[in-house]
Amino acid sequence: MDTDVVVVGAGLAGLQCARRLERSGLRVVVLEADDVVGGRVRTDEVDGFLCDRGFQLLNPAYPAVRDWIDVRSLGLQRFGAGAVVRTGGTTTTLAHPLRHPQHAVATLRSDLTPMRDVLALARWLTPTLLRARAAFRSPGRTLRESFDEAGLTGRLRTHVLDTFLAGVLAESGGESSAGFVRLLLRSFALDVPGLPQDGMRALPAQMAAWLTGPVRLESPVREVRETSDHVTVTTDDGTLRARAAVVAAGPQDAAALADVPAPRTHGLTTWWFSAPDAPRTGPFLLLDASRPGGGPAGPVWNTAVISAAAPSYAPPGRHLVQATTLLDRPDGLADEAQVRRDLARLHGTSTEGWELLVHHVVEHALPAQVPPLGDRRPRWTGERVLVAGDHAATASIQGALLSGDRAGRAVADRFRP
Ligand SMILES: Cc1cc2nc3c(=O)[nH]c(=O)nc-3n(C[C@H](O)[C@H](O)[C@H](O)COP(=O)(O)OP(=O)(O)OC[C@H]3O[C@@H](n4cnc5c(N)ncnc54)[C@H](O)[C@@H]3O)c2cc1C
């Protein structure tokens, strides 16, 4: 045998899987198609700015992050615990009253936080806040059905939660699992997410640095074939024989390599601009809920002055602004002029002096997390090949890490010497 286990894909799932296998005493080779590790967690450096490949945040409250990531050494720069919500001509800052006491009165008095909605949300979320397992026991409803059933129907839902969650889930129809959203909101309630000093790429870089075995970049796997006593993994440079393989190649590529169906996915685009002056939203995400029934009046669902929360993302004296559009909307592929117009309206400032740094279209950002929320495990497709990744758990960093870890444990249990 060339090695004990081949891991296909150096995204978060593949890296955590490899780490678990090595800790179990198995020899591991990781094969990655791309020229860097990280998969969907990547960062481009553009003109001195750090632009992640699609706006995303690291939540230190995720159990997998707490257990397996050295968050302290990432130098997490936290966002504000709340959001600025634009409704037509006005903006309101809604923020955690204890973390941001200066916004407490405005938050509690806002017509975006009617008491009826606040109580309905509390009833809806409290069991999961107390115990994460409760989310798995909740009925298998979509978010939309579940909010309706809970009587959460006022402006807190239509203008704040629906808009915020559409950006997080990359889908605007409320079709995602309500149980999954409970878990997400639990993480947001327990801690405040942020961005590493060196960009989101620092997360997979840290994980790769912990490995002792090789991570071979630019090595796309063409075939994974199982025989009675080994697995053959074929790349353009030849074949590797191993006792087992873990396919952690993301939802689309896993389906091409292993005998599993490709899940539906949701996509988004992120626009990154350099601005000479910082718009005044501070370290908060700005949500657009300007349509009368809620939701954005233009293509941009959320925008943020990234450098106000994460100064390392911009050179000194310059400012980085992101804007997110959703591919499940007809205007998801709006052009630069439309996005600039929208940003000018949202931030209440001209965007003429803004410079476009880069625009990322991430077609398969997240696997659709449809109900019911099961405690899903990595899937064996035979005796020696296992499929892992966020699509085999939950559509998140937490899901990818957990799935990778579980795959590593399962393979180690079967193949440890
Ligand atoms: C824009 C965006 C925003 C997000 N926001 C958040 C967020 O705020 N919070 C959160 O928790 N999650 C977020 N996520 C989700 C999170 O990033 C993913 O769930 C997670 O990174 C998935 O990791 P993975 O290892 O399962 O898959 P991937 O990251 O897709 O890794 C798969 C790897 O396999 C490689 N590969 C594919 N085919 C082959 C092959 N044939 N041979 C070798 N290698 C191959 C790929 O190149 C890739 O490196 C976001 C994702 C995106 C894209």
XYZ file of N, CA and C in Angstrom, residues 168-284:
351
model
N -27.516 34.506 5.136
C -26.750 33.435 5.791
C -26.953 32.110 5.061
N -28.189 31.860 4.625
C -28.537 30.573 4.017
C -28.384 30.584 2.499
N -28.150 31.764 1.934
C -28.079 31.946 0.480
C -29.371 31.516 -0.202
N -30.480 31.634 0.501
C -31.784 31.377 -0.141
C -32.829 32.283 0.497
N -33.718 32.804 -0.333
C -34.627 33.836 0.159
C -36.052 33.325 0.351
N -36.295 32.019 0.124
C -37.665 31.520 0.172
C -38.071 30.944 1.520
N -37.183 30.908 2.476
C -37.512 30.308 3.782
C -37.691 28.812 3.691
N -37.003 28.163 2.743
C -37.176 26.723 2.528
C -36.233 25.876 3.374
N -35.299 26.513 4.066
C -34.318 25.744 4.832
C -34.951 25.158 6.084
N -34.273 24.175 6.630
C -34.755 23.505 7.836
C -34.803 24.484 9.023
N -35.964 24.537 9.674
C -36.101 25.408 10.851
C -35.154 24.942 11.960
N -34.960 23.634 12.089
C -34.055 23.116 13.112
C -32.634 23.605 12.882
N -32.221 23.603 11.623
C -30.872 24.091 11.309
C -30.734 25.571 11.669
N -31.769 26.356 11.363
C -31.702 27.791 11.675
C -31.661 27.997 13.192
N -32.369 27.153 13.930
C -32.289 27.251 15.401
C -30.834 27.070 15.849
N -30.148 26.098 15.247
C -28.748 25.879 15.632
C -27.886 27.093 15.276
N -28.134 27.653 14.102
C -27.354 28.831 13.700
C -27.582 29.989 14.667
N -28.861 30.247 14.979
C -29.158 31.379 15.859
C -28.623 31.126 17.266
N -28.587 29.873 17.673
C -27.978 29.542 18.966
C -26.511 29.979 18.968
N -25.804 29.680 17.881
C -24.390 30.057 17.815
C -24.236 31.573 17.830
N -25.142 32.264 17.119
C -25.060 33.738 17.130
C -25.355 34.286 18.523
N -26.218 33.596 19.266
C -26.558 34.086 20.608
C -25.416 33.834 21.591
N -24.668 32.762 21.372
C -23.636 32.390 22.351
C -22.333 33.161 22.180
N -22.049 33.583 20.959
C -20.812 34.346 20.759
C -20.965 35.200 19.502
N -19.995 36.041 19.274
C -20.092 36.969 18.146
C -19.076 36.547 17.089
N -19.518 36.306 15.866
C -18.578 35.864 14.838
C -17.664 36.986 14.356
N -16.609 36.584 13.682
C -15.662 37.580 13.189
C -14.782 37.029 12.093
N -13.741 37.796 11.792
C -12.835 37.432 10.695
C -11.398 37.363 11.219
N -10.672 36.310 10.847
C -9.278 36.199 11.285
C -8.419 37.340 10.738
N -7.359 37.626 11.469
C -6.422 38.679 11.083
C -5.943 38.517 9.633
N -5.672 37.287 9.226
C -5.133 37.061 7.888
C -6.192 36.564 6.905
N -7.453 36.852 7.185
C -8.505 36.426 6.276
C -9.005 35.032 6.641
N -10.144 34.664 6.065
C -10.722 33.345 6.371
C -9.775 32.207 5.979
N -8.882 32.463 5.052
C -7.931 31.425 4.628
C -7.062 30.939 5.793
N -6.942 31.778 6.835
C -6.090 31.390 7.965
C -6.629 30.150 8.675
N -7.937 29.936 8.557
C -8.531 28.769 9.220
C -8.025 27.458 8.594
N -8.225 27.238 7.292
C -7.662 25.997 6.722
C -6.136 25.967 6.755
N -5.497 27.126 6.675
C -4.022 27.133 6.721
C -3.551 26.586 8.066
N -4.236 27.006 9.121
C -3.869 26.489 10.445
C -4.039 24.974 10.488
N -5.145 24.499 9.949
C -5.419 23.057 10.005
C -4.410 22.264 9.180
N -4.050 22.795 8.020
C -3.080 22.080 7.162
C -1.716 22.028 7.836
N -1.370 23.092 8.560
C -0.048 23.134 9.200
C 0.071 22.085 10.302
N -1.052 21.633 10.830
C -1.016 20.624 11.895
C -0.741 19.220 11.353
N -0.908 19.038 10.044
C -0.759 17.685 9.479
C 0.719 17.343 9.309
N 1.027 16.071 9.466
C 2.418 15.643 9.225
C 2.541 15.007 7.848
N 1.484 14.370 7.374
C 1.511 13.739 6.047
C 1.377 14.783 4.946
N 1.587 14.357 3.695
C 1.556 15.324 2.597
C 0.147 15.785 2.216
N 0.052 17.072 1.849
C -1.156 17.598 1.202
C -0.714 17.961 -0.209
N -1.109 17.159 -1.168
C -0.653 17.402 -2.546
C -1.650 18.309 -3.262
N -1.175 19.518 -3.563
C -2.031 20.495 -4.254
C -1.998 20.220 -5.756
N -2.946 20.816 -6.455
C -3.060 20.662 -7.918
C -3.016 19.191 -8.314
N -3.717 18.381 -7.528
C -3.785 16.936 -7.808
C -5.245 16.499 -7.882
N -5.953 16.888 -8.950
C -7.357 16.486 -9.037
C -7.492 14.972 -9.160
N -8.371 14.416 -8.361
C -8.611 12.968 -8.417
C -9.634 12.702 -9.514
N -9.320 11.766 -10.359
C -10.216 11.425 -11.485
C -11.132 10.263 -11.151
N -10.635 9.350 -10.306
C -11.449 8.162 -10.010
C -11.059 7.590 -8.651
N -12.084 7.114 -7.955
C -11.851 6.372 -6.703
C -12.513 5.015 -6.902
N -11.688 3.939 -6.867
C -12.255 2.619 -7.169
C -11.928 1.659 -6.031
N -12.962 0.957 -5.605
C -12.780 0.042 -4.474
C -12.672 -1.386 -4.975
N -11.698 -2.130 -4.445
C -11.633 -3.573 -4.728
C -11.855 -4.296 -3.400
N -11.677 -5.603 -3.416
C -11.989 -6.351 -2.188
C -10.999 -6.040 -1.070
N -9.735 -5.699 -1.418
C -8.781 -5.493 -0.318
C -8.066 -4.144 -0.349
N -8.429 -3.236 -1.243
C -7.839 -1.900 -1.215
C -8.673 -0.918 -2.050
N -8.206 0.332 -2.053
C -8.843 1.369 -2.877
C -7.778 1.936 -3.810
N -8.157 2.176 -5.070
C -7.233 2.812 -6.012
C -7.731 4.217 -6.300
N -6.844 5.192 -6.090
C -7.210 6.589 -6.325
C -6.353 7.093 -7.479
N -7.026 7.541 -8.536
C -6.297 7.912 -9.758
C -6.241 9.422 -9.922
N -5.023 9.928 -10.131
C -4.837 11.348 -10.479
C -4.130 11.399 -11.835
N -3.878 12.611 -12.324
C -3.193 12.723 -13.620
C -1.760 12.206 -13.532
N -1.221 12.160 -12.319
C 0.176 11.710 -12.145
C 0.303 10.224 -11.873
N -0.809 9.518 -11.779
C -0.718 8.080 -11.524
C -1.752 7.640 -10.508
N -1.517 6.483 -9.905
C -2.495 5.959 -8.952
C -1.857 5.762 -7.582
N -2.710 5.847 -6.589
C -2.292 5.557 -5.209
C -3.136 4.393 -4.726
N -2.475 3.442 -4.049
C -3.216 2.336 -3.440
C -3.290 2.588 -1.934
N -4.486 2.479 -1.391
C -4.670 2.733 0.044
C -5.653 1.722 0.601
N -5.688 1.633 1.925
C -6.642 0.706 2.537
C -8.052 1.298 2.522
N -8.127 2.637 2.520
C -9.450 3.291 2.505
C -9.307 4.682 1.898
N -10.443 5.260 1.512
C -10.440 6.644 0.998
C -11.629 7.390 1.574
N -11.419 8.672 1.817
C -12.518 9.554 2.227
C -12.676 10.605 1.135
N -13.865 10.690 0.584
C -14.151 11.686 -0.450
C -14.781 12.902 0.242
N -13.972 13.958 0.377
C -14.446 15.198 1.025
C -14.312 16.315 0.006
N -14.934 16.120 -1.139
C -14.674 16.958 -2.307
C -15.752 18.005 -2.565
N -16.616 18.249 -1.582
C -17.698 19.213 -1.824
C -18.864 18.497 -2.488
N -20.062 19.086 -2.417
C -21.263 18.359 -2.852
C -21.245 17.925 -4.319
N -20.809 18.807 -5.205
C -20.866 18.475 -6.627
C -19.849 17.412 -7.001
N -18.608 17.633 -6.577
C -17.528 16.728 -6.977
C -17.623 15.386 -6.263
N -18.152 15.377 -5.058
C -18.319 14.101 -4.358
C -19.266 13.208 -5.155
N -20.303 13.809 -5.702
C -21.271 13.018 -6.460
C -20.631 12.448 -7.727
N -19.683 13.197 -8.297
C -19.018 12.711 -9.508
C -18.035 11.579 -9.185
N -17.473 11.594 -7.972
C -16.434 10.613 -7.633
C -16.974 9.390 -6.907
N -18.046 9.568 -6.161
C -18.565 8.458 -5.362
C -20.039 8.270 -5.713
N -20.556 7.167 -5.252
C -21.921 6.830 -5.639
C -22.920 7.492 -4.686
N -22.974 8.834 -4.735
C -23.938 9.568 -3.905
C -24.617 10.614 -4.779
N -25.879 10.934 -4.479
C -26.556 11.955 -5.287
C -26.006 13.351 -4.984
N -26.031 14.224 -5.985
C -25.601 15.619 -5.763
C -26.767 16.382 -5.157
N -26.562 17.015 -4.016
C -27.666 17.777 -3.416
C -27.901 19.072 -4.185
N -29.075 19.648 -3.986
C -29.304 21.006 -4.496
C -28.395 21.943 -3.737
N -27.973 23.007 -4.393
C -27.134 23.978 -3.693
C -27.709 25.380 -3.895
N -27.263 26.303 -3.040
C -27.654 27.711 -3.163
C -26.401 28.540 -3.433
N -26.592 29.605 -4.218
C -25.440 30.425 -4.585
C -25.630 31.886 -4.240
N -24.521 32.587 -4.214
C -24.562 34.028 -3.950
C -23.391 34.692 -4.669
N -23.434 36.005 -4.711
C -22.277 36.726 -5.235
C -21.848 37.756 -4.189
N -20.558 38.007 -4.131
C -20.056 39.055 -3.236
C -19.235 40.055 -4.049
N -19.566 41.327 -3.869
C -18.833 42.425 -4.497
C -17.947 43.057 -3.431
N -16.690 43.303 -3.799
C -15.761 43.910 -2.839
C -15.285 45.252 -3.402
N -15.527 46.320 -2.647
C -15.136 47.669 -3.071
C -14.161 48.276 -2.075
N -13.249 49.085 -2.619
C -12.431 49.935 -1.750
C -13.082 51.322 -1.748
N -13.255 51.867 -0.526
C -13.914 53.179 -0.404
C -12.955 54.163 0.259
N -12.858 55.390 -0.255
C -11.943 56.359 0.354
C -12.406 56.786 1.755
N -13.726 56.835 1.981
C -14.254 57.178 3.308
C -15.163 56.038 3.767
N -15.144 55.764 5.061
C -15.952 54.645 5.560
C -17.400 55.085 5.727
N -18.354 54.378 5.104
C -19.761 54.642 5.418
C -19.991 54.415 6.905
N -21.075 55.038 7.426
C -21.177 55.097 8.891
C -22.019 53.984 9.527
N -21.845 52.760 9.065
C -22.610 51.666 9.688
C -21.824 51.004 10.812
N -20.576 51.417 11.015
C -19.768 50.800 12.065
C -19.534 49.328 11.767
N -19.330 48.540 12.834
C -18.960 47.140 12.617
C -20.159 46.214 12.418
N -21.295 46.770 11.994
C -22.521 45.965 11.862
C -22.800 45.608 10.404
